[in-house]
CSV table of C-alpha atoms in Angstrom, one decimal:
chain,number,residue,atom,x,y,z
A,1,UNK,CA,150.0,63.2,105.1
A,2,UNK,CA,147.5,62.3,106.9
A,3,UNK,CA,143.9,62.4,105.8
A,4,UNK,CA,141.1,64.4,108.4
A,5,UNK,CA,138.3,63.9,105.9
A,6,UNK,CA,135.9,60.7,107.7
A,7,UNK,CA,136.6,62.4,111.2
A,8,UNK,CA,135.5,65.6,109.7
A,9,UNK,CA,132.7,64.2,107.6
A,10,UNK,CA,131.7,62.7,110.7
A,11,UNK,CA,131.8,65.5,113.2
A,12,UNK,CA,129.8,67.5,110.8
A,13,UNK,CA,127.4,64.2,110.7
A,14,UNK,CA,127.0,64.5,114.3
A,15,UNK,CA,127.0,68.8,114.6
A,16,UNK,CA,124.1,68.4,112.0
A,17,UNK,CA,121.9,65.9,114.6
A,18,UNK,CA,122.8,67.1,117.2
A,19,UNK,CA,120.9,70.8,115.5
A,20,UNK,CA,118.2,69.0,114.0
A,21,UNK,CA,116.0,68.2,117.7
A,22,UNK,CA,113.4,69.9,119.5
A,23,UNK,CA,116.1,72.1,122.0
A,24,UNK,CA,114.1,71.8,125.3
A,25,UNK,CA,111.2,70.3,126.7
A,26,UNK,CA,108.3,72.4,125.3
A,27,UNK,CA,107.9,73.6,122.0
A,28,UNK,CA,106.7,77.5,123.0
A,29,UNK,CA,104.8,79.5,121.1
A,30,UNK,CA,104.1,83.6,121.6
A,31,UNK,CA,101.7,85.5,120.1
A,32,UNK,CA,102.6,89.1,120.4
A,33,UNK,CA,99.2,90.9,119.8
A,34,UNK,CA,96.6,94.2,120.5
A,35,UNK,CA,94.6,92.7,123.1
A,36,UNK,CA,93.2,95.8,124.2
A,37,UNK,CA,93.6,98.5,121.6
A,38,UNK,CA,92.3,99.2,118.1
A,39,UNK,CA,93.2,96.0,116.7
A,40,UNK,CA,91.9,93.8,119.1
A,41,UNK,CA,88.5,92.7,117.6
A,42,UNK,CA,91.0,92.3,113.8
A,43,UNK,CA,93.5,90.4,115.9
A,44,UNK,CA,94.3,90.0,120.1
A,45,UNK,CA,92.2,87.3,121.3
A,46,UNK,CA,90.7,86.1,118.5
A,47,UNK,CA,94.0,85.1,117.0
A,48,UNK,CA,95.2,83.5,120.4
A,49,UNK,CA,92.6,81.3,120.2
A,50,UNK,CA,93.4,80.6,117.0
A,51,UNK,CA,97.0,79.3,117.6
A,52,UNK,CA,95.2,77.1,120.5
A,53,UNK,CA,93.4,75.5,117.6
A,54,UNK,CA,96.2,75.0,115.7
A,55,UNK,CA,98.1,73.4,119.2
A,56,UNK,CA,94.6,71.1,119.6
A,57,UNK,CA,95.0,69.6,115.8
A,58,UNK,CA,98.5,68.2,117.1
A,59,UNK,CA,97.2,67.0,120.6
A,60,UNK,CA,98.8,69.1,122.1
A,61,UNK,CA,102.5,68.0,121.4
A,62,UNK,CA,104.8,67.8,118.7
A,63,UNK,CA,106.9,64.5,118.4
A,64,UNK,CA,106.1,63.6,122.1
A,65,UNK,CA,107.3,67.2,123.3
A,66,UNK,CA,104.3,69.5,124.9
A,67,UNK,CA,103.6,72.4,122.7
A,68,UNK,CA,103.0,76.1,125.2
A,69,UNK,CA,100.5,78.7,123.7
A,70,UNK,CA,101.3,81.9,125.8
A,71,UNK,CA,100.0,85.6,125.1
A,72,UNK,CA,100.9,89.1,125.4
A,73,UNK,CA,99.5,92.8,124.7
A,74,UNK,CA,102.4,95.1,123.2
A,75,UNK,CA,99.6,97.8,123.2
A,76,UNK,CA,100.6,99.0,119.8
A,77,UNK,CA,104.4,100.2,121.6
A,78,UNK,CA,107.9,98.7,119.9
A,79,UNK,CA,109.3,99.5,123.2
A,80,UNK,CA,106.4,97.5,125.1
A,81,UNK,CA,107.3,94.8,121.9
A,82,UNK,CA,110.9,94.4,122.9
A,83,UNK,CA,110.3,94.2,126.3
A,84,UNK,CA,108.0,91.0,126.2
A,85,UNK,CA,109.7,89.6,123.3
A,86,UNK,CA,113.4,89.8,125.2
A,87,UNK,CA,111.8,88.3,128.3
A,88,UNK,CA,109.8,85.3,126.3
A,89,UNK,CA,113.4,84.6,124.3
A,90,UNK,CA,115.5,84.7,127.4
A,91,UNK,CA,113.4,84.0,129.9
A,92,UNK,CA,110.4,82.1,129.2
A,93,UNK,CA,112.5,80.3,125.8
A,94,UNK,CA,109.7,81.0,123.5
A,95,UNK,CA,111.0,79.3,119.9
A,96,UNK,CA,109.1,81.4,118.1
A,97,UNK,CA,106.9,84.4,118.5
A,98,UNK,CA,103.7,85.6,115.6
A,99,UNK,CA,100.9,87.6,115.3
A,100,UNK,CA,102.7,91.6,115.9
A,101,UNK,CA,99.8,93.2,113.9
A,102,UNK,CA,101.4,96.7,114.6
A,103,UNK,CA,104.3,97.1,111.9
A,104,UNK,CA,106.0,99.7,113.8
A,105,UNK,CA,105.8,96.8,117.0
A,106,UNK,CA,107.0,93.9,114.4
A,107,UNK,CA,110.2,95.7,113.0
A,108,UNK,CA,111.6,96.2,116.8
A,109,UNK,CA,110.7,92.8,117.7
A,110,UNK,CA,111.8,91.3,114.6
A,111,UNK,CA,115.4,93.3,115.1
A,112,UNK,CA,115.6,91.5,118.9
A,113,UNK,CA,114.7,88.3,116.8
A,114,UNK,CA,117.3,88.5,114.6
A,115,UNK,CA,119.8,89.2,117.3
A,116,UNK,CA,118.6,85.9,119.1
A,117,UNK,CA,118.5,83.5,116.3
A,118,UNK,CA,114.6,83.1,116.8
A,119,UNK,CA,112.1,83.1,114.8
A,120,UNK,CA,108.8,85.4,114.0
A,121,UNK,CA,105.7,84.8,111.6
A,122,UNK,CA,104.5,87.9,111.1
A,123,UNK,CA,100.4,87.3,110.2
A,124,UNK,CA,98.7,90.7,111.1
A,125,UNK,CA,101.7,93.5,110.7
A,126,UNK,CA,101.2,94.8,107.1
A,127,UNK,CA,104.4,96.2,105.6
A,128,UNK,CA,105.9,94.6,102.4
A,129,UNK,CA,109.4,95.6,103.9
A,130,UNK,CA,109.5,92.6,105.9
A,131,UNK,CA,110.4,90.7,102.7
A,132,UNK,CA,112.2,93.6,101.2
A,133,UNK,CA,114.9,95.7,102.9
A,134,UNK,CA,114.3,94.0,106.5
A,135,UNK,CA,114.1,90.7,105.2
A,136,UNK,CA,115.3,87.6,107.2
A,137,UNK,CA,114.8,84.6,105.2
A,138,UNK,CA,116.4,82.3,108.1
A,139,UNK,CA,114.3,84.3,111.0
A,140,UNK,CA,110.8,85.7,109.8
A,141,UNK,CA,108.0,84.4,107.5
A,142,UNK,CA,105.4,87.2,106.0
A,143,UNK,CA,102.3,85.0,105.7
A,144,UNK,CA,98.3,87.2,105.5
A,145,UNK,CA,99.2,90.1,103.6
A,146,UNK,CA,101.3,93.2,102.8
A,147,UNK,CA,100.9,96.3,101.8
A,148,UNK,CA,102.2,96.0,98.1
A,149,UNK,CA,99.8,92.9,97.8
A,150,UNK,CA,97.2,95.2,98.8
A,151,UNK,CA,98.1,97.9,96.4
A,152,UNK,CA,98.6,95.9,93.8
A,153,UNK,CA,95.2,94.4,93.9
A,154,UNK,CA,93.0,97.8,94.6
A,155,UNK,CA,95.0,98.9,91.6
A,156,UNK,CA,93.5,95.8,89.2
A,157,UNK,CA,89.9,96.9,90.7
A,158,UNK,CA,90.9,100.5,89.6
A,159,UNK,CA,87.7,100.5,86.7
A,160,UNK,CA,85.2,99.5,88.4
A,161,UNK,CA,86.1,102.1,91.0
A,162,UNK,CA,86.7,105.8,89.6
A,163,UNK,CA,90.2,107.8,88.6
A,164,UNK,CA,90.0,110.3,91.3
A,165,UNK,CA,91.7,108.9,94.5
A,166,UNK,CA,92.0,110.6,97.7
A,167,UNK,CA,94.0,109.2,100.5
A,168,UNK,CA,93.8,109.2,104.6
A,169,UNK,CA,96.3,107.9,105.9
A,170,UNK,CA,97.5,106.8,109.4
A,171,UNK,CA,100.9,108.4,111.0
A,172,UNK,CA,102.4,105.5,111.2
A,173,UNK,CA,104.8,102.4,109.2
A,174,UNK,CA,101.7,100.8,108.2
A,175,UNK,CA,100.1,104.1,106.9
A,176,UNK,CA,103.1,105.5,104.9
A,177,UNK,CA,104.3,101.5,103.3
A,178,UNK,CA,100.1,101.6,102.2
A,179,UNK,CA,100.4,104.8,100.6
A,180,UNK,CA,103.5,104.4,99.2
A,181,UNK,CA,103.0,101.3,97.5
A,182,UNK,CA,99.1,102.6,96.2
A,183,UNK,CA,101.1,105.8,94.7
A,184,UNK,CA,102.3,104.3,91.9
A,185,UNK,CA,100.3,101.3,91.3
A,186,UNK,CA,97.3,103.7,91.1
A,187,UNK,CA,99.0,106.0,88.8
A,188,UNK,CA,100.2,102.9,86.2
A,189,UNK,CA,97.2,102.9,86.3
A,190,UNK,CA,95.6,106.0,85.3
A,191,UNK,CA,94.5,107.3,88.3
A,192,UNK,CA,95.0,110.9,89.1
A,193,UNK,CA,96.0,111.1,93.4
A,194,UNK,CA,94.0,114.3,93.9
A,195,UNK,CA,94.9,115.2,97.7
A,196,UNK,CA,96.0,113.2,100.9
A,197,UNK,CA,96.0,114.0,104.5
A,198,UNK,CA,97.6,111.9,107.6
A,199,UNK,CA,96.1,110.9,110.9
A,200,UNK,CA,97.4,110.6,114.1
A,201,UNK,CA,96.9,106.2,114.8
A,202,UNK,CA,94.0,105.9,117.6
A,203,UNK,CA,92.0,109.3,116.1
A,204,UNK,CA,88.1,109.2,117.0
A,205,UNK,CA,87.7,112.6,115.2
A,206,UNK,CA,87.5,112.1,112.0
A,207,UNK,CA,85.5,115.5,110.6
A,208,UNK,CA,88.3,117.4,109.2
A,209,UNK,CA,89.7,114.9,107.6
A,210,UNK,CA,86.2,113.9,105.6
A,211,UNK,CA,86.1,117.4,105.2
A,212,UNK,CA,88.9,117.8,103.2
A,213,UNK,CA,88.3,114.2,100.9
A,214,UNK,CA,84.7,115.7,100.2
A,215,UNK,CA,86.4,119.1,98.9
A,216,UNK,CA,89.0,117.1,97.0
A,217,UNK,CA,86.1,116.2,94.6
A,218,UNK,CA,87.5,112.4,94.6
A,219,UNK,CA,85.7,109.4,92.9
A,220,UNK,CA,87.3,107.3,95.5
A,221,UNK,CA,88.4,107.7,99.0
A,222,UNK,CA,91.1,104.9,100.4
A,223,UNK,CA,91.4,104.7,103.9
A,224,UNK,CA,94.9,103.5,104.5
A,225,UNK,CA,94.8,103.0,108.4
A,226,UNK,CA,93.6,99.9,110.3
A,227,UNK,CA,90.8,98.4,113.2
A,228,UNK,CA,88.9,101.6,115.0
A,229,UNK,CA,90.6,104.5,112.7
A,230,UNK,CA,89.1,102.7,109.6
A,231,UNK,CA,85.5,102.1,111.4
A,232,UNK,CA,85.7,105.8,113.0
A,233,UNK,CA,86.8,107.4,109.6
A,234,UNK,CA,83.7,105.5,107.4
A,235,UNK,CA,81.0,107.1,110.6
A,236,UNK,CA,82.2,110.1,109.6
A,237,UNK,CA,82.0,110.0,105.9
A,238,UNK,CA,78.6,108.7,106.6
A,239,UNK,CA,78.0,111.7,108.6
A,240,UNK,CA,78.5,113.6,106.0
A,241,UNK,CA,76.9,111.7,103.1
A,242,UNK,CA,80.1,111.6,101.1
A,243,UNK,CA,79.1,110.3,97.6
A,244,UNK,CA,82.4,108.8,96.4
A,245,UNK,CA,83.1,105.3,96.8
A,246,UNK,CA,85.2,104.2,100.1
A,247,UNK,CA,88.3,101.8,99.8
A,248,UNK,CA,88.7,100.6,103.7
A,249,UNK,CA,91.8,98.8,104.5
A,250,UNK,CA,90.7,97.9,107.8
A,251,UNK,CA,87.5,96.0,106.7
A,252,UNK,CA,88.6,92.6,107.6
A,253,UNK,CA,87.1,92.4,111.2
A,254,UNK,CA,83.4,91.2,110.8
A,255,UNK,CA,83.3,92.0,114.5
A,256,UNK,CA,84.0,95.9,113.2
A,257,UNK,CA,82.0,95.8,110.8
A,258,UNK,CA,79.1,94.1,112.9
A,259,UNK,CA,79.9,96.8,115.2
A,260,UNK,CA,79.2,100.1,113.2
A,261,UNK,CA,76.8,98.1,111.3
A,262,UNK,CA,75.2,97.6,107.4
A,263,UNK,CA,73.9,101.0,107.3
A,264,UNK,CA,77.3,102.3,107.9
A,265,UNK,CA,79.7,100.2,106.0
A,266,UNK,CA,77.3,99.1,103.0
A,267,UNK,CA,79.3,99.3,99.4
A,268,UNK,CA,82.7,100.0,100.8
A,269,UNK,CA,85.2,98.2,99.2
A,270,UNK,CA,88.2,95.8,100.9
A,271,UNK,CA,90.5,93.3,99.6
A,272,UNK,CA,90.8,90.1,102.2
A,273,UNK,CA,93.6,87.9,102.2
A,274,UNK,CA,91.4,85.2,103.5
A,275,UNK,CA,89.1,83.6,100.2
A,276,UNK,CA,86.6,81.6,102.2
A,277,UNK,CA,85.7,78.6,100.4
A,278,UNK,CA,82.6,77.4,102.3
A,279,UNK,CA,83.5,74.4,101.7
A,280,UNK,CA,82.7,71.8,104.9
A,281,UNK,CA,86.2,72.0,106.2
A,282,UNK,CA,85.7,75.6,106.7
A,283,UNK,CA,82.6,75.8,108.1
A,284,UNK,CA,83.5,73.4,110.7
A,285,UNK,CA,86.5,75.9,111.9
A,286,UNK,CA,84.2,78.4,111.8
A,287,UNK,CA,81.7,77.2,113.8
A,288,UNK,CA,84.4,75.9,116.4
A,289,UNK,CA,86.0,79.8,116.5
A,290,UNK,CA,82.7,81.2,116.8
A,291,UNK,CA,81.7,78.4,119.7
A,292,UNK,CA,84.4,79.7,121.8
A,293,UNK,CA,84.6,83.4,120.9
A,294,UNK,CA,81.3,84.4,119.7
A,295,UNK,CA,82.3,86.3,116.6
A,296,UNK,CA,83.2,85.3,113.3
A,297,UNK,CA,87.0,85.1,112.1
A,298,UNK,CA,89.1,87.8,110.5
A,299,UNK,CA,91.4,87.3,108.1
A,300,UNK,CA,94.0,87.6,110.7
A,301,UNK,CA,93.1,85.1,113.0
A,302,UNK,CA,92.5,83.0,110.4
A,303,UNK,CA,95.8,83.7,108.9
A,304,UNK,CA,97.5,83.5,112.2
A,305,UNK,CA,95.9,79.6,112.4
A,306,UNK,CA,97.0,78.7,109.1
A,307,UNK,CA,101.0,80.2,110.2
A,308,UNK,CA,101.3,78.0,113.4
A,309,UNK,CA,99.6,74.5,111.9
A,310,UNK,CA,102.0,74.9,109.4
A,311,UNK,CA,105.1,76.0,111.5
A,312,UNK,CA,104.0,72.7,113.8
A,313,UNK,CA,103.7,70.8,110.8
A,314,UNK,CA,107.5,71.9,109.4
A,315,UNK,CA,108.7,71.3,113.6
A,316,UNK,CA,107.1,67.9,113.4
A,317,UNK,CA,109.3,67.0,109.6
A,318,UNK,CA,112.7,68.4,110.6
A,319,UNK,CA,112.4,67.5,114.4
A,320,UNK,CA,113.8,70.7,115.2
A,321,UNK,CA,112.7,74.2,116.7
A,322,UNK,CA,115.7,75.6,114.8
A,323,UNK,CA,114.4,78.7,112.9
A,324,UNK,CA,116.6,78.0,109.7
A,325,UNK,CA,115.6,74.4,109.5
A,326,UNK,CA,112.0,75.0,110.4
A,327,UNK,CA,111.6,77.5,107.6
A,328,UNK,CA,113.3,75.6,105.8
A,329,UNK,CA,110.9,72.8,106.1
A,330,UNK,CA,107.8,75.5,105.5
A,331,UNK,CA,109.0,76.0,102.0
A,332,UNK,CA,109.3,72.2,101.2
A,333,UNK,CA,105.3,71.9,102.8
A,334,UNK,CA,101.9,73.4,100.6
A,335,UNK,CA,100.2,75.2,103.0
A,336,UNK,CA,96.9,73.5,102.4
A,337,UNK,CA,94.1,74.6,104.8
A,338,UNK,CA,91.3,76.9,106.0
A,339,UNK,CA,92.6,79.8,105.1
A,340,UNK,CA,94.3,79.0,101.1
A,341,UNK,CA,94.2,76.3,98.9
A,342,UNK,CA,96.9,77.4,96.8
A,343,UNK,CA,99.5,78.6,99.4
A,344,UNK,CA,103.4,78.5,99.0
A,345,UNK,CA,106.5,80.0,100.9
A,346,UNK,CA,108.9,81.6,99.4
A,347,UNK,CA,112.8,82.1,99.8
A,348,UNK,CA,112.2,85.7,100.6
A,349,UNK,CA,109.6,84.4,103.7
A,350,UNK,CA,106.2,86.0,101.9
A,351,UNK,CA,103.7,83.0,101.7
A,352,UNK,CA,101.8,83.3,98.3
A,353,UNK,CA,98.5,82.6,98.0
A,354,UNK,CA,95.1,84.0,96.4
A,355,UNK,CA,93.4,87.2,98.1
A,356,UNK,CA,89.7,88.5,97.3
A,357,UNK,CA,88.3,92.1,96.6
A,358,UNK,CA,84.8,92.7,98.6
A,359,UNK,CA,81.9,94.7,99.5
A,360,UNK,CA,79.8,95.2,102.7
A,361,UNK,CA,76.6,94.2,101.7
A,362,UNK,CA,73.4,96.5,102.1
A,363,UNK,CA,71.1,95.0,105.0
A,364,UNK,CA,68.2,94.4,102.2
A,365,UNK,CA,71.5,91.9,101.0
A,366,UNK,CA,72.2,89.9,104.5
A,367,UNK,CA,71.0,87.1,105.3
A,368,UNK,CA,71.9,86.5,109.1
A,369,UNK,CA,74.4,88.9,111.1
A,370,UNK,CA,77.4,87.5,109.9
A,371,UNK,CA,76.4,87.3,106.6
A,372,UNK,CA,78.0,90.8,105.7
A,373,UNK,CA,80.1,90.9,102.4
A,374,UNK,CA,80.2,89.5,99.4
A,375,UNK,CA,83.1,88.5,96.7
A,376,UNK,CA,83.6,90.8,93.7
A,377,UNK,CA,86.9,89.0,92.6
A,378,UNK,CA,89.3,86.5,93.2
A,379,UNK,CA,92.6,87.8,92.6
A,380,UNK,CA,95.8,85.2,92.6
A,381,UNK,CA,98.7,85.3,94.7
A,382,UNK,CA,101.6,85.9,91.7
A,383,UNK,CA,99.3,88.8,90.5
A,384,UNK,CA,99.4,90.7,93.1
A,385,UNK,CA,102.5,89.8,95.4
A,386,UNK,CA,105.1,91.4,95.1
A,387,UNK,CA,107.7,89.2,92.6
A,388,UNK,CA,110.6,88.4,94.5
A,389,UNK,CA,113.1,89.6,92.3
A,390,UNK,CA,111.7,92.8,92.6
A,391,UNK,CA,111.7,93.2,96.4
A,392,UNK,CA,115.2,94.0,97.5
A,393,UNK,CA,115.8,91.5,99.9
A,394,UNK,CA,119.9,91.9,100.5
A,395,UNK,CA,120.3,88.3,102.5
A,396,UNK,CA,119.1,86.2,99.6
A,397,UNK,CA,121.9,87.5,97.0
């Protein structure tokens, strides 16, 4: 009989180069975002520029083919999501699409993703589901933070902070996967959940809900909502000189911060995904961000930098804009760079990588106006991620 082996071997030779090349003339990158709503000054422009940063590093190409930065506002709507992300895939042959920040907007878009064979890097969308029970280890990559990361490390700061909790918490995914994941890492350990209440996501009113954490008696108060509702919620506990200690979520925006200023935010508690080092590297991104927008960086945009040098860096090794080669290629590369030190992907598509705990400094403790926090802890990345084996992602068994 005769043998197909060599003209199989071979066709499968040729099947494999012909995948492994950039597919058309531009390598395109989207990034979905809030340019105009409550996560703007967390995410929107700030992190479109940082992406261009990223493109600049590379002169502008990857392996002689131009790279496109393009932008779009979902204005916090999955339907608004699905509508740009279908046109950019279809249309406009975007390879690969990051940012979302809203996690209601990044579970439709990543759906249409996974339809399309593309690829997402989800930076500012928060829920830990996207490398659990949504998982797509050959589509996605979860690289800032999630919400069982942040859970898990409020719950190592738990004494030093109080064993009362109360929670407000947004309407939303984001909201429910934050409280959800706090619930039992707070009651491991030994915190008793003494009330919770749910806001609609855009609130400015934030009276009743105070109201009802001051009456609670709590040690601690955890905001689990995100840009405006977080700033608009810690006015109003100001307002009403609420003595327990204030666990904000959506603290990572020095422009926020800046914004409602020391006397408002001073000695509420966040945990960053972004540890700056201050090291000269840093500074110098820093002060190139701040050159062109004015503001300093958010973990976000930071994050959201970090995501497409390295997804330029994993196009450049495999030669490819494939999603399942490129990510492929991420998990071979350290993600060494402004943003970590000590970063790594997993099969699951979280990156790993150490996070902080701070506080908003009291003005008598700043030193210029963006000197507004300080470190209270380093925590590191297997402490507080989520262990793989633990987060029910169906496509890797």
């Amino acid at each position: 009989m005769r043998s197909f082996a060599p003209a199989l071997a071979m066709a499968a030779l040729f099947a494999g180069s012909a995948q492994a090349e950039i597919a058309s003339d531009k390598v395109r990158i989207g990034v979905l975002t809030d340019l105009s709503g409550i996560y703007e000054s967390g995410a929107g422009n700030g992190s479109v520029e940082a992406v261009k940063m990223a493109v600049e590093e590379f002169g502008g190409k990857v392996n002689g083919k131009p790279i496109e930065v393009i932008a779009g506002d979902h204005q916090n709507k999955p339907d608004v999501g699905v509508s740009l992300a279908n046109r950019w895939y279809d249309v406009d042959k975007v390879d690969v699409i990051t940012e979302l920040v809203n996690s209601a907007v990044a579970f439709a878009v990543l759906d249409v993703t996974k339809q399309k064979n593309k690829m997402v890097m989800l930076t500012g969308a928060g829920s830990a589901d996207f490398t659990g029970k949504a998982c797509a280890p050959n589509n996605s990559v979860h690289w800032v933070y999630d919400t069982y990361q942040l859970s898990a490390s409020i719950a190592a700061a738990v004494p030093q902070l109080g064993k009362k909790w109360y929670f407000i918490s947004a309407d939303y995914a984001f909201g429910a996967a934050l409280e959800a994941g706090l619930r039992p890492a707070l009651t491991k350990a030994g915190v008793d959940i003494v009330g919770s209440v749910k806001h609609p996501l855009g609130n400015t009113d934030f009276s009743s809900f105070v109201l009802q954490a001051q009456g609670s008696g709590a040690d601690v108060i955890a905001l689990n909502n995100g840009g405006d509702d977080t700033v608009n919620a810690l006015k109003s506990a100001r307002e009403f000189g609420l003595k327990a200690k204030i666990v904000g979520f959506g603290l990572d925006s020095p422009l926020a911060v800046r914004a409602m200023g020391l006397q408002v935010g001073q000695g509420a508690y966040n945990v960053t995904a972004w540890v700056n080092r201050e090291d000269a590297e840093t500074k110098a991104w820093i002060a190139k961000f701040m050159e062109r927008r004015k503001v300093f960086p958010g973990s976000f945009q930071v994050g959201t930098y970090s995501a497409a040098r390295s997804y330029l860096k994993a196009v450049e090794a495999a030669n490819s804009t494939d999603p399942k080669l490129v990510i492929a290629k991420m998990r071979e590369l350290p993600v060494r760079d402004v943003f970590t030190d000590d970063g790594f992907l997993r099969p699951d598509g979280r990156m790993v990588h150490s996070v902080a705990l701070t506080q908003i400094k009291t003005p008598a403790e700043s030193k210029n106006e963006w000197d507004m926090t300080k470190v209270v802890g380093k925590l590191a990345g297997p402490d507080v991620f989520r262990p793989i084996d633990q987060g029910g992602c169906q496509a890797l068994k």
